[in-house]
Each structure stands twice: as structure tokens, then as C-alpha cells.
């Protein structure tokens, strides 16, 4: 159904309907006039053949002259039989009452007879009270003769209409493809301005908008990368000086703060890197998927190796990021502490991505889950409906439904859900940027309380 809902199909259907309506009206009008024209023609020819067209003072045509005139016109006379009807006259020579023959009879003298032989396509005509009948061959009606020509004209018109519709939708299709590329993180090549003036103006504005957006992204990436890079040196010096502090409690707090700042700087650099790649303008995906020398890894295998049940107890979570996880460990017997991460992997070995991108996606989602949710986190993979799904779910309070779209933007922080300041609001933005580079969709869903509650972040990757 979506393929029918296009500019090309709509314009083509409109043109075809209008052309067919025009043809139908034309045939209808010609058909209505055809009866009158045909009746007038036969009446005049019959008058000439019978000799009734001569003046009242002039001589009438003899039978021999009438026969000669009829032969010239491919007519012929037939003498009436004893019953007054000529041999071969159909249906007892009963008058035909169709529209054309009614009009013809009205233009002949009184007592004239008009009979149509449908089997031989001939008209039997008696002019007034003449003793002889005139047999007139009937050519195909004009409307029927025009059907073939009309059909050919309609076919040509439809072909030109389809060609015109295709020419109109071509620049719009290129523009739509470029807009889609821009949405998923590719800087498209400038679209050729073609088509009507309105479409040309739209394409020109889109090309300028694309340049402005990519230039702004490049400048922002340079600024973020510069600031983050400049902060690394003083942070390193702070960590060295913290190691010299004699008070263990103060040293521990100082190191936690510098570690939190380092994570923020790392997120800045990661986001700036994705911004820089997006603004390169090479017309290719910014992801390394399928690139030369890039190792593709099964997502299920990597998740099982990194976060499987046997390794779940060994997941390292910073203290300032996982108060809920600390509570879970403290409240239970260390020998029977619940796992921090569970895996439910059902996508299969064909779900593959570059290792570095899997790590970046999962590390950001898991860090967010521990920071703002509650363990255990569940990593799920699925294969269904033409796509692979990678999801991470926590068991925390979730987020307000009205903030689901806003929280995916860069630098957005929901303070009501924050227990610390160790984040810059870039985690979900980085994940969404990576997902879009694979033409994947990211969806945030609050899990119902009767199902355990929490937030579920799902990435749907189309199969390729």
C-alpha cells in the first residue's frame, strides 16, 4: 500500500482519470450527434437516387437512371413482391425504431419505410409511396470506427502522463533520499536542482540547510574535542596529586571525583568523534560496519563472553554510579548475591557488528542502567520481523513518559532521576548516533510494574 502512496502514482492516476473522462465525454457527444448526421446523410442520398431532388418543373428520373445512380453509390433497387415487401426484407419489413432510424424517417416523405437488417448491415428503405425499395449498405457507425483511434490516443496520452509524472517525482525522490541520509548521520551529496520552480527552490534551500547543519556539527565537534582534550592534562595532574594525600577518606573522595570527570571527558570525546565523522561529507556511513579490515563479531557471542552469568559477579561498577547495585550486594549474603547482569540471547550467530561499536553501545547503556536504574540489568537479543533487536533493561523507576524523547538529546539530564553529577547527558545520544549509522531505531519504553518495572532501551537493526 505504501508504494501506491507516492507522488508518481497519485499524479499518474489523476492524469489517467482526467484523460479517460475527457475521452468518454467526447465519445458521448459525438455519439449523440452521430444519429442526426447519419439520418440527414441517408435522407439526402435517397432523395437524389429516387430523383426527388429535381425541381418540380423538371423531369423525374427514369428507373434506368435511378438504377445507374444507385449503382454509382453502391446502392441497389429491389422490386416489391406481391405482398408489397421485397424478397429478403427481415422481420416482415417492420420499421426499425432506433434513434437514428426515427430521425431518418422524420426527414423522409410520409408513408416512407426504414428497416435495418442487422445480419447483413443493410438498410431497406422505401421513399414515400414508391413501388421499389432501396437497399443501402451501412458502414460501421462512426463511434465504433473511432474506438480504436480513441484507444490509441488514450494510450499515448497515458504514456506521456506517466513520463511527466516520473520526471516530476525524480527530483523529489532524490531529495527524500538525501533527507533520509542526513537523518541517519550521512552527509549527502548536493541534490541536483531540477523539476518545477517550486521543487528547484526547495532543493536549493535543502542543500544550503545541509551545508549549514554539517558546518555547525563540525564546529561543535572541534570545540568539544578541544575542550575535552585540554581537560585531560589537568585531570591527570589532579589524580597524581590525589595519590599524595595522606587522608585515605579525602583521597578516596578526590579520586572518585576525578574519575567522574574523566568519564565525562571520555563521553565528550566519543560524542565529538561521532559528530566529526557525521560532518565529513564523504557520502558514506560513518559506522565501520563492513569496512575494510574491520572485524565483525557475533553480538550474542560477545554478550555471553562479557556479561554471561559466570562473569556477572565480576562486573566492575563505580561506587558513585551504582548505589542500587551496592545496596543489592550489601543486603545479601556474598556467597549468594544476585547477579548484576543477566543475558537472554536469541538473535543467533548471524547478528554481527564491529566489536568496538558493540562495546560502545553496551557500555553506555549498562552505565546508564546502573546509574539511574537498579540491578539486575537484562541484555536481550532477538531476531524477528526482518530485523535484529538488541535491548538493555533495568529494574529501576523508569523515566516520565513525557521525557522519553527529550532524554535522547545531547546534554539533556533529568535531574529528578540523578543521584550524582558524574554524567554529561551524552550516553543515550551516543547510542542513538551509533544506531542511526546502521539505519537502526532506538526506542525507550517503561516496563509495567507488574512485570518488574524499569526502563527498556531497544535498538532495532534491519537485516542486510
Tab-separated table of C-alpha atoms in Angstrom:
chain	number	residue	atom	x	y	z
A	1	UNK	CA	0.000	0.000	0.000
A	2	UNK	CA	2.888	2.404	0.721
A	3	UNK	CA	4.177	2.014	-2.820
A	4	UNK	CA	0.856	3.343	-4.116
A	5	UNK	CA	1.038	6.383	-1.841
A	6	UNK	CA	3.657	8.251	-3.879
A	7	UNK	CA	3.703	11.441	-5.940
A	8	UNK	CA	4.255	9.413	-9.110
A	9	UNK	CA	1.279	7.100	-8.544
A	10	UNK	CA	-1.057	9.896	-7.460
A	11	UNK	CA	-0.153	12.159	-10.373
A	12	UNK	CA	-0.358	9.274	-12.839
A	13	UNK	CA	-3.790	8.177	-11.552
A	14	UNK	CA	-5.082	11.753	-11.692
A	15	UNK	CA	-3.843	12.196	-15.267
A	16	UNK	CA	-5.290	8.849	-16.384
A	17	UNK	CA	-8.679	9.558	-14.813
A	18	UNK	CA	-8.873	13.005	-16.418
A	19	UNK	CA	-7.857	11.646	-19.821
A	20	UNK	CA	-10.393	8.826	-19.677
A	21	UNK	CA	-13.122	11.228	-18.565
A	22	UNK	CA	-12.290	13.558	-21.448
A	23	UNK	CA	-12.384	10.692	-23.935
A	24	UNK	CA	-15.676	9.417	-22.572
A	25	UNK	CA	-17.293	12.878	-22.802
A	26	UNK	CA	-16.012	13.297	-26.348
A	27	UNK	CA	-17.349	9.900	-27.459
A	28	UNK	CA	-20.695	10.620	-25.768
A	29	UNK	CA	-21.072	13.981	-27.515
A	30	UNK	CA	-20.045	12.558	-30.895
A	31	UNK	CA	-22.429	9.622	-30.421
A	32	UNK	CA	-25.361	11.928	-29.749
A	33	UNK	CA	-24.600	13.940	-32.909
A	34	UNK	CA	-23.944	10.841	-34.972
A	35	UNK	CA	-27.648	9.861	-35.233
A	36	UNK	CA	-28.676	13.223	-36.622
A	37	UNK	CA	-25.768	13.417	-39.082
A	38	UNK	CA	-26.269	9.846	-40.335
A	39	UNK	CA	-30.030	10.311	-40.738
A	40	UNK	CA	-29.597	13.539	-42.713
A	41	UNK	CA	-26.991	11.938	-44.948
A	42	UNK	CA	-29.114	8.878	-45.846
A	43	UNK	CA	-32.230	11.013	-46.400
A	44	UNK	CA	-30.453	13.309	-48.838
A	45	UNK	CA	-28.794	10.486	-50.754
A	46	UNK	CA	-32.106	8.626	-51.008
A	47	UNK	CA	-33.805	11.725	-52.381
A	48	UNK	CA	-31.129	12.047	-55.051
A	49	UNK	CA	-31.324	8.398	-56.049
A	50	UNK	CA	-35.116	8.427	-56.312
A	51	UNK	CA	-34.949	11.605	-58.376
A	52	UNK	CA	-36.945	13.571	-55.843
A	53	UNK	CA	-34.238	16.187	-55.627
A	54	UNK	CA	-35.078	17.606	-59.057
A	55	UNK	CA	-37.218	20.675	-59.288
A	56	UNK	CA	-40.943	20.349	-59.506
A	57	UNK	CA	-40.887	21.689	-63.073
A	58	UNK	CA	-38.102	19.378	-64.199
A	59	UNK	CA	-38.425	15.742	-65.307
A	60	UNK	CA	-38.250	12.914	-62.806
A	61	UNK	CA	-35.545	10.287	-63.144
A	62	UNK	CA	-36.424	7.150	-65.049
A	63	UNK	CA	-35.928	3.730	-63.461
A	64	UNK	CA	-32.844	3.214	-65.610
A	65	UNK	CA	-31.387	6.492	-64.390
A	66	UNK	CA	-32.292	5.594	-60.847
A	67	UNK	CA	-30.522	2.223	-61.210
A	68	UNK	CA	-27.432	3.892	-62.653
A	69	UNK	CA	-27.363	6.442	-59.843
A	70	UNK	CA	-27.816	3.711	-57.211
A	71	UNK	CA	-25.020	1.579	-58.692
A	72	UNK	CA	-22.695	4.579	-58.581
A	73	UNK	CA	-23.383	4.919	-54.862
A	74	UNK	CA	-23.216	1.137	-54.294
A	75	UNK	CA	-26.983	1.034	-53.657
A	76	UNK	CA	-29.436	-1.142	-55.496
A	77	UNK	CA	-33.199	-1.204	-56.043
A	78	UNK	CA	-35.374	-4.215	-55.244
A	79	UNK	CA	-38.894	-4.642	-56.608
A	80	UNK	CA	-41.625	-5.292	-54.071
A	81	UNK	CA	-43.260	-8.686	-54.072
A	82	UNK	CA	-46.973	-9.472	-54.260
A	83	UNK	CA	-47.357	-8.641	-50.595
A	84	UNK	CA	-45.722	-5.257	-51.104
A	85	UNK	CA	-42.486	-6.285	-49.404
A	86	UNK	CA	-39.227	-7.008	-51.281
A	87	UNK	CA	-37.731	-10.506	-51.008
A	88	UNK	CA	-35.193	-10.771	-48.179
A	89	UNK	CA	-36.585	-7.924	-46.121
A	90	UNK	CA	-36.225	-9.015	-42.457
A	91	UNK	CA	-38.951	-9.255	-39.821
A	92	UNK	CA	-41.787	-8.667	-42.228
A	93	UNK	CA	-40.331	-5.271	-43.092
A	94	UNK	CA	-41.345	-3.880	-39.731
A	95	UNK	CA	-39.953	-0.405	-39.171
A	96	UNK	CA	-36.819	-0.178	-37.034
A	97	UNK	CA	-37.404	2.226	-34.171
A	98	UNK	CA	-33.855	3.046	-33.062
A	99	UNK	CA	-32.902	6.668	-32.583
A	100	UNK	CA	-31.063	7.081	-35.864
A	101	UNK	CA	-33.857	5.456	-37.892
A	102	UNK	CA	-36.525	7.504	-36.157
A	103	UNK	CA	-34.691	10.674	-37.146
A	104	UNK	CA	-34.211	9.325	-40.688
A	105	UNK	CA	-37.920	8.531	-41.053
A	106	UNK	CA	-38.763	12.042	-39.909
A	107	UNK	CA	-36.753	13.511	-42.814
A	108	UNK	CA	-38.428	11.342	-45.486
A	109	UNK	CA	-41.810	11.874	-47.111
A	110	UNK	CA	-44.934	10.412	-45.466
A	111	UNK	CA	-45.515	6.653	-45.787
A	112	UNK	CA	-41.743	6.042	-46.059
A	113	UNK	CA	-40.425	2.854	-44.527
A	114	UNK	CA	-36.991	2.215	-42.922
A	115	UNK	CA	-35.908	-1.295	-41.897
A	116	UNK	CA	-32.493	-2.397	-40.615
A	117	UNK	CA	-31.173	-5.864	-41.445
A	118	UNK	CA	-28.783	-6.480	-38.552
A	119	UNK	CA	-27.386	-9.669	-40.112
A	120	UNK	CA	-26.211	-8.040	-43.353
A	121	UNK	CA	-25.776	-4.473	-42.058
A	122	UNK	CA	-28.094	-3.090	-44.724
A	123	UNK	CA	-30.992	-0.636	-44.641
A	124	UNK	CA	-34.157	-1.374	-46.563
A	125	UNK	CA	-35.766	1.955	-47.450
A	126	UNK	CA	-38.959	2.876	-49.300
A	127	UNK	CA	-39.136	6.520	-50.281
A	128	UNK	CA	-42.722	7.707	-49.767
A	129	UNK	CA	-45.181	5.501	-51.698
A	130	UNK	CA	-42.622	4.374	-54.304
A	131	UNK	CA	-43.089	0.870	-55.710
A	132	UNK	CA	-39.454	-0.092	-55.380
A	133	UNK	CA	-37.335	-0.453	-52.252
A	134	UNK	CA	-33.786	0.867	-51.972
A	135	UNK	CA	-31.171	-1.323	-50.279
A	136	UNK	CA	-28.446	0.795	-48.694
A	137	UNK	CA	-25.255	-0.764	-47.285
A	138	UNK	CA	-24.375	0.644	-43.882
A	139	UNK	CA	-20.787	1.299	-42.932
A	140	UNK	CA	-19.724	0.834	-39.314
A	141	UNK	CA	-21.052	3.618	-37.147
A	142	UNK	CA	-18.655	6.474	-36.700
A	143	UNK	CA	-18.402	5.948	-32.959
A	144	UNK	CA	-17.312	2.343	-33.432
A	145	UNK	CA	-14.758	3.367	-36.046
A	146	UNK	CA	-13.327	5.866	-33.596
A	147	UNK	CA	-12.957	3.417	-30.721
A	148	UNK	CA	-9.627	2.078	-31.977
A	149	UNK	CA	-8.273	5.536	-32.709
A	150	UNK	CA	-9.540	6.810	-29.373
A	151	UNK	CA	-7.920	3.901	-27.551
A	152	UNK	CA	-4.613	4.602	-29.285
A	153	UNK	CA	-4.846	8.296	-28.467
A	154	UNK	CA	-5.664	7.452	-24.852
A	155	UNK	CA	-2.733	5.046	-24.610
A	156	UNK	CA	-0.334	7.658	-25.971
A	157	UNK	CA	-1.738	10.298	-23.631
A	158	UNK	CA	-1.392	7.956	-20.651
A	159	UNK	CA	2.200	7.141	-21.651
A	160	UNK	CA	3.082	10.845	-21.801
A	161	UNK	CA	1.287	11.412	-18.480
A	162	UNK	CA	3.322	8.636	-16.847
A	163	UNK	CA	6.512	10.061	-18.318
A	164	UNK	CA	5.611	13.509	-16.981
A	165	UNK	CA	4.795	12.098	-13.541
A	166	UNK	CA	8.101	10.221	-13.486
A	167	UNK	CA	10.026	13.364	-14.435
A	168	UNK	CA	8.289	15.325	-11.658
A	169	UNK	CA	8.892	12.732	-8.937
A	170	UNK	CA	12.576	12.114	-9.778
A	171	UNK	CA	13.930	15.240	-8.034
A	172	UNK	CA	11.537	14.670	-5.119
A	173	UNK	CA	12.804	11.101	-4.730
A	174	UNK	CA	16.413	12.299	-4.749
A	175	UNK	CA	15.524	14.926	-2.174
A	176	UNK	CA	13.772	12.351	0.050
A	177	UNK	CA	16.788	10.013	-0.162
A	178	UNK	CA	19.140	12.860	0.778
A	179	UNK	CA	16.931	13.863	3.725
A	180	UNK	CA	16.920	10.254	4.948
A	181	UNK	CA	20.721	10.077	4.700
A	182	UNK	CA	21.040	13.285	6.695
A	183	UNK	CA	18.698	11.905	9.355
A	184	UNK	CA	20.733	8.736	9.904
A	185	UNK	CA	24.070	10.549	10.058
A	186	UNK	CA	25.298	10.683	6.467
A	187	UNK	CA	26.167	13.975	4.835
A	188	UNK	CA	24.520	13.638	1.420
A	189	UNK	CA	25.982	14.982	-1.778
A	190	UNK	CA	24.234	18.142	-3.026
A	191	UNK	CA	20.959	17.268	-4.741
A	192	UNK	CA	20.714	18.363	-8.372
A	193	UNK	CA	18.094	21.118	-8.620
A	194	UNK	CA	15.620	20.001	-11.283
A	195	UNK	CA	11.901	19.970	-11.907
A	196	UNK	CA	9.349	22.779	-11.448
A	197	UNK	CA	10.490	26.083	-9.972
A	198	UNK	CA	8.985	25.280	-6.564
A	199	UNK	CA	10.880	21.989	-6.405
A	200	UNK	CA	14.102	23.661	-7.529
A	201	UNK	CA	13.724	26.256	-4.798
A	202	UNK	CA	13.065	23.524	-2.220
A	203	UNK	CA	16.155	21.561	-3.311
A	204	UNK	CA	18.343	24.661	-3.257
A	205	UNK	CA	17.216	25.523	0.287
A	206	UNK	CA	17.746	21.922	1.400
A	207	UNK	CA	21.297	21.885	0.033
A	208	UNK	CA	22.083	25.115	1.864
A	209	UNK	CA	20.477	23.806	5.067
A	210	UNK	CA	22.547	20.620	4.821
A	211	UNK	CA	25.766	22.615	4.473
A	212	UNK	CA	24.841	24.797	7.443
A	213	UNK	CA	23.981	21.794	9.646
A	214	UNK	CA	27.159	19.918	8.756
A	215	UNK	CA	29.303	23.015	9.263
A	216	UNK	CA	27.714	23.574	12.682
A	217	UNK	CA	28.281	19.910	13.578
A	218	UNK	CA	31.914	20.187	12.537
A	219	UNK	CA	32.461	23.315	14.579
A	220	UNK	CA	30.768	21.786	17.613
A	221	UNK	CA	32.832	18.612	17.265
A	222	UNK	CA	36.055	20.607	17.080
A	223	UNK	CA	35.053	22.652	20.120
A	224	UNK	CA	34.053	19.601	22.183
A	225	UNK	CA	37.162	17.675	21.218
A	226	UNK	CA	39.378	20.644	22.032
A	227	UNK	CA	37.818	21.307	25.426
A	228	UNK	CA	37.832	17.616	26.382
A	229	UNK	CA	41.405	17.158	25.240
A	230	UNK	CA	42.604	20.218	27.145
A	231	UNK	CA	40.974	18.895	30.324
A	232	UNK	CA	42.814	15.589	30.232
A	233	UNK	CA	46.170	17.044	31.330
A	234	UNK	CA	44.908	18.882	34.443
A	235	UNK	CA	42.798	15.850	35.389
A	236	UNK	CA	45.866	13.626	35.198
A	237	UNK	CA	47.783	16.042	37.413
A	238	UNK	CA	44.908	16.108	39.899
A	239	UNK	CA	44.923	12.307	40.107
A	240	UNK	CA	48.674	12.288	40.726
A	241	UNK	CA	48.350	14.873	43.472
A	242	UNK	CA	45.397	12.975	44.990
A	243	UNK	CA	47.635	9.943	45.364
A	244	UNK	CA	49.911	12.033	47.618
A	245	UNK	CA	47.125	12.941	50.046
A	246	UNK	CA	47.644	11.244	53.393
A	247	UNK	CA	43.994	11.157	54.482
A	248	UNK	CA	42.524	7.965	52.973
A	249	UNK	CA	38.939	9.220	53.103
A	250	UNK	CA	39.793	12.515	51.419
A	251	UNK	CA	41.966	10.695	48.887
A	252	UNK	CA	39.143	8.259	48.086
A	253	UNK	CA	36.634	11.064	47.530
A	254	UNK	CA	39.115	13.080	45.494
A	255	UNK	CA	39.871	10.109	43.229
A	256	UNK	CA	36.151	9.377	42.762
A	257	UNK	CA	35.545	12.964	41.672
A	258	UNK	CA	38.431	12.945	39.205
A	259	UNK	CA	37.251	9.548	37.843
A	260	UNK	CA	33.785	11.018	37.298
A	261	UNK	CA	35.279	13.996	35.478
A	262	UNK	CA	37.378	11.628	33.341
A	263	UNK	CA	34.257	9.742	32.325
A	264	UNK	CA	32.591	12.993	31.295
A	265	UNK	CA	35.638	13.941	29.239
A	266	UNK	CA	35.620	10.480	27.598
A	267	UNK	CA	31.957	10.916	26.689
A	268	UNK	CA	32.713	14.339	25.226
A	269	UNK	CA	35.459	12.857	23.073
A	270	UNK	CA	33.265	9.953	21.934
A	271	UNK	CA	30.408	12.272	21.000
A	272	UNK	CA	32.756	14.720	19.310
A	273	UNK	CA	34.219	11.838	17.300
A	274	UNK	CA	30.793	10.783	16.047
A	275	UNK	CA	29.953	14.413	15.227
A	276	UNK	CA	33.180	14.776	13.257
A	277	UNK	CA	32.543	11.593	11.288
A	278	UNK	CA	28.997	12.689	10.518
A	279	UNK	CA	30.135	16.037	9.128
A	280	UNK	CA	32.875	14.636	6.891
A	281	UNK	CA	30.667	14.749	3.833
A	282	UNK	CA	32.031	11.658	2.107
A	283	UNK	CA	28.553	10.324	1.384
A	284	UNK	CA	29.177	7.072	3.238
A	285	UNK	CA	28.030	5.631	6.533
A	286	UNK	CA	30.037	6.890	9.476
A	287	UNK	CA	29.938	3.430	11.005
A	288	UNK	CA	32.724	0.978	10.373
A	289	UNK	CA	30.291	-1.825	9.640
A	290	UNK	CA	31.585	-3.858	6.750
A	291	UNK	CA	34.560	-1.580	6.208
A	292	UNK	CA	37.942	-2.930	5.136
A	293	UNK	CA	39.921	-4.525	7.957
A	294	UNK	CA	37.036	-4.242	10.429
A	295	UNK	CA	36.298	-7.355	12.438
A	296	UNK	CA	32.620	-8.253	12.742
A	297	UNK	CA	31.650	-10.116	15.892
A	298	UNK	CA	28.526	-12.022	16.786
A	299	UNK	CA	26.600	-9.881	19.235
A	300	UNK	CA	25.311	-12.949	21.076
A	301	UNK	CA	28.791	-14.423	21.466
A	302	UNK	CA	30.308	-11.152	22.687
A	303	UNK	CA	27.492	-10.531	25.182
A	304	UNK	CA	27.822	-14.069	26.521
A	305	UNK	CA	31.579	-13.694	26.904
A	306	UNK	CA	31.475	-10.264	28.526
A	307	UNK	CA	28.247	-10.357	30.513
A	308	UNK	CA	27.270	-14.023	30.852
A	309	UNK	CA	26.174	-15.492	34.190
A	310	UNK	CA	29.628	-16.770	35.003
A	311	UNK	CA	31.052	-13.242	34.684
A	312	UNK	CA	28.143	-11.242	36.046
A	313	UNK	CA	29.534	-11.146	39.573
A	314	UNK	CA	32.743	-9.727	38.206
A	315	UNK	CA	31.236	-6.677	36.544
A	316	UNK	CA	33.056	-3.586	37.729
A	317	UNK	CA	30.721	-0.740	38.672
A	318	UNK	CA	31.986	2.548	40.041
A	319	UNK	CA	30.703	3.342	43.515
A	320	UNK	CA	29.361	6.733	42.565
A	321	UNK	CA	27.425	5.194	39.681
A	322	UNK	CA	25.710	2.216	41.240
A	323	UNK	CA	24.219	2.888	44.649
A	324	UNK	CA	21.416	0.458	43.879
A	325	UNK	CA	23.925	-2.220	42.958
A	326	UNK	CA	25.849	-1.624	46.189
A	327	UNK	CA	22.664	-1.973	48.218
A	328	UNK	CA	21.874	-5.248	46.477
A	329	UNK	CA	25.333	-6.616	47.315
A	330	UNK	CA	25.282	-5.404	50.929
A	331	UNK	CA	21.792	-6.715	51.633
A	332	UNK	CA	22.568	-10.285	50.721
A	333	UNK	CA	24.989	-12.999	51.613
A	334	UNK	CA	28.160	-12.590	49.471
A	335	UNK	CA	28.019	-16.282	48.682
A	336	UNK	CA	24.530	-15.920	47.252
A	337	UNK	CA	24.494	-12.347	45.969
A	338	UNK	CA	22.175	-11.790	42.989
A	339	UNK	CA	23.755	-11.227	39.570
A	340	UNK	CA	24.183	-7.680	38.404
A	341	UNK	CA	23.635	-8.560	34.732
A	342	UNK	CA	21.532	-11.265	33.080
A	343	UNK	CA	21.573	-12.191	29.399
A	344	UNK	CA	18.798	-13.531	27.168
A	345	UNK	CA	20.410	-14.038	23.755
A	346	UNK	CA	18.242	-15.379	20.924
A	347	UNK	CA	19.321	-13.443	17.816
A	348	UNK	CA	21.676	-16.137	16.534
A	349	UNK	CA	25.140	-16.056	15.059
A	350	UNK	CA	24.111	-14.005	12.004
A	351	UNK	CA	23.641	-10.834	14.097
A	352	UNK	CA	27.081	-9.257	13.756
A	353	UNK	CA	28.506	-5.800	14.370
A	354	UNK	CA	32.017	-4.379	14.776
A	355	UNK	CA	33.343	-5.192	18.236
A	356	UNK	CA	34.185	-1.587	19.049
A	357	UNK	CA	30.610	-0.459	18.324
A	358	UNK	CA	29.076	-3.264	20.388
A	359	UNK	CA	31.286	-2.248	23.305
A	360	UNK	CA	30.395	1.437	22.962
A	361	UNK	CA	26.655	0.720	22.798
A	362	UNK	CA	26.587	-1.707	25.718
A	363	UNK	CA	28.966	0.234	27.936
A	364	UNK	CA	26.849	3.385	27.681
A	365	UNK	CA	23.550	1.554	28.223
A	366	UNK	CA	24.882	-0.528	31.121
A	367	UNK	CA	26.447	2.513	32.783
A	368	UNK	CA	23.139	4.383	32.481
A	369	UNK	CA	21.258	1.385	33.829
A	370	UNK	CA	23.430	1.115	36.952
A	371	UNK	CA	23.486	4.883	37.493
A	372	UNK	CA	19.761	5.588	37.187
A	373	UNK	CA	18.079	2.185	37.412
A	374	UNK	CA	18.525	-0.869	39.589
A	375	UNK	CA	20.019	-4.324	39.030
A	376	UNK	CA	19.760	-6.805	37.667
A	377	UNK	CA	20.230	-5.447	34.148
A	378	UNK	CA	18.985	-7.706	31.359
A	379	UNK	CA	20.694	-7.784	27.946
A	380	UNK	CA	18.383	-9.227	25.293
A	381	UNK	CA	18.797	-10.037	21.613
A	382	UNK	CA	16.057	-11.167	19.244
A	383	UNK	CA	15.511	-11.899	15.577
A	384	UNK	CA	12.042	-11.158	14.221
A	385	UNK	CA	10.139	-9.265	11.505
A	386	UNK	CA	13.157	-8.644	9.287
A	387	UNK	CA	15.335	-7.068	11.973
A	388	UNK	CA	17.684	-7.855	14.848
A	389	UNK	CA	16.954	-6.361	18.260
A	390	UNK	CA	19.470	-5.524	20.983
A	391	UNK	CA	17.927	-4.308	24.253
A	392	UNK	CA	19.127	-3.432	27.757
A	393	UNK	CA	16.610	-3.270	30.585
A	394	UNK	CA	16.994	-2.229	34.214
A	395	UNK	CA	14.647	-2.659	37.178
A	396	UNK	CA	14.598	0.936	38.374
A	397	UNK	CA	11.802	3.517	38.486
A	398	UNK	CA	11.992	4.315	34.769
A	399	UNK	CA	11.568	7.854	33.452
A	400	UNK	CA	8.472	10.040	32.928
A	401	UNK	CA	6.692	9.256	29.681
A	402	UNK	CA	6.798	12.918	28.672
A	403	UNK	CA	10.623	12.940	28.869
A	404	UNK	CA	11.311	9.871	26.709
A	405	UNK	CA	12.015	11.885	23.560
A	406	UNK	CA	13.871	14.679	25.332
A	407	UNK	CA	16.248	12.411	27.243
A	408	UNK	CA	17.700	11.090	23.964
A	409	UNK	CA	19.055	14.506	23.010
A	410	UNK	CA	22.676	15.506	23.727
A	411	UNK	CA	23.397	17.132	27.108
A	412	UNK	CA	19.876	16.523	28.447
A	413	UNK	CA	19.858	15.434	32.098
A	414	UNK	CA	16.762	14.585	34.102
A	415	UNK	CA	17.872	15.941	37.470
A	416	UNK	CA	14.992	14.302	39.320
A	417	UNK	CA	16.425	10.906	38.344
A	418	UNK	CA	20.037	11.757	39.148
A	419	UNK	CA	21.816	10.863	42.293
A	420	UNK	CA	25.139	12.410	41.259
A	421	UNK	CA	26.779	14.632	38.662
A	422	UNK	CA	29.094	12.114	37.039
A	423	UNK	CA	27.314	12.251	33.697
A	424	UNK	CA	27.119	14.826	30.927
A	425	UNK	CA	23.877	13.639	29.326
A	426	UNK	CA	25.620	12.146	26.284
A	427	UNK	CA	25.245	8.391	26.882
A	428	UNK	CA	21.922	7.883	25.092
A	429	UNK	CA	22.857	10.462	22.437
A	430	UNK	CA	25.991	8.470	21.600
A	431	UNK	CA	23.997	5.224	21.419
A	432	UNK	CA	21.358	6.792	19.192
A	433	UNK	CA	24.025	8.225	16.883
A	434	UNK	CA	25.656	4.792	16.579
A	435	UNK	CA	22.272	3.147	15.965
A	436	UNK	CA	21.348	5.611	13.240
A	437	UNK	CA	24.643	4.961	11.480
A	438	UNK	CA	23.315	1.405	10.940
A	439	UNK	CA	19.850	2.698	9.970
A	440	UNK	CA	18.598	1.303	13.281
A	441	UNK	CA	15.868	2.726	15.507
A	442	UNK	CA	16.251	3.325	19.233
A	443	UNK	CA	13.144	3.007	21.402
A	444	UNK	CA	12.781	3.750	25.123
A	445	UNK	CA	9.941	2.004	26.946
A	446	UNK	CA	8.884	1.978	30.581
A	447	UNK	CA	8.218	-1.595	31.704
A	448	UNK	CA	4.991	-2.136	33.641
A	449	UNK	CA	5.287	-2.513	37.391
A	450	UNK	CA	3.559	-5.911	37.319
A	451	UNK	CA	6.371	-7.043	35.001
A	452	UNK	CA	9.146	-5.810	37.280
A	453	UNK	CA	9.268	-2.154	36.246
A	454	UNK	CA	12.302	-0.363	34.897
A	455	UNK	CA	13.364	1.189	31.595
A	456	UNK	CA	13.996	-0.825	28.428
A	457	UNK	CA	16.230	0.655	25.713
A	458	UNK	CA	15.793	-1.275	22.462
A	459	UNK	CA	17.774	-0.976	19.209
A	460	UNK	CA	16.268	-2.487	16.037
A	461	UNK	CA	18.831	-3.200	13.293
A	462	UNK	CA	17.468	-4.009	9.807
A	463	UNK	CA	18.754	-7.257	8.310
A	464	UNK	CA	21.154	-6.777	5.428
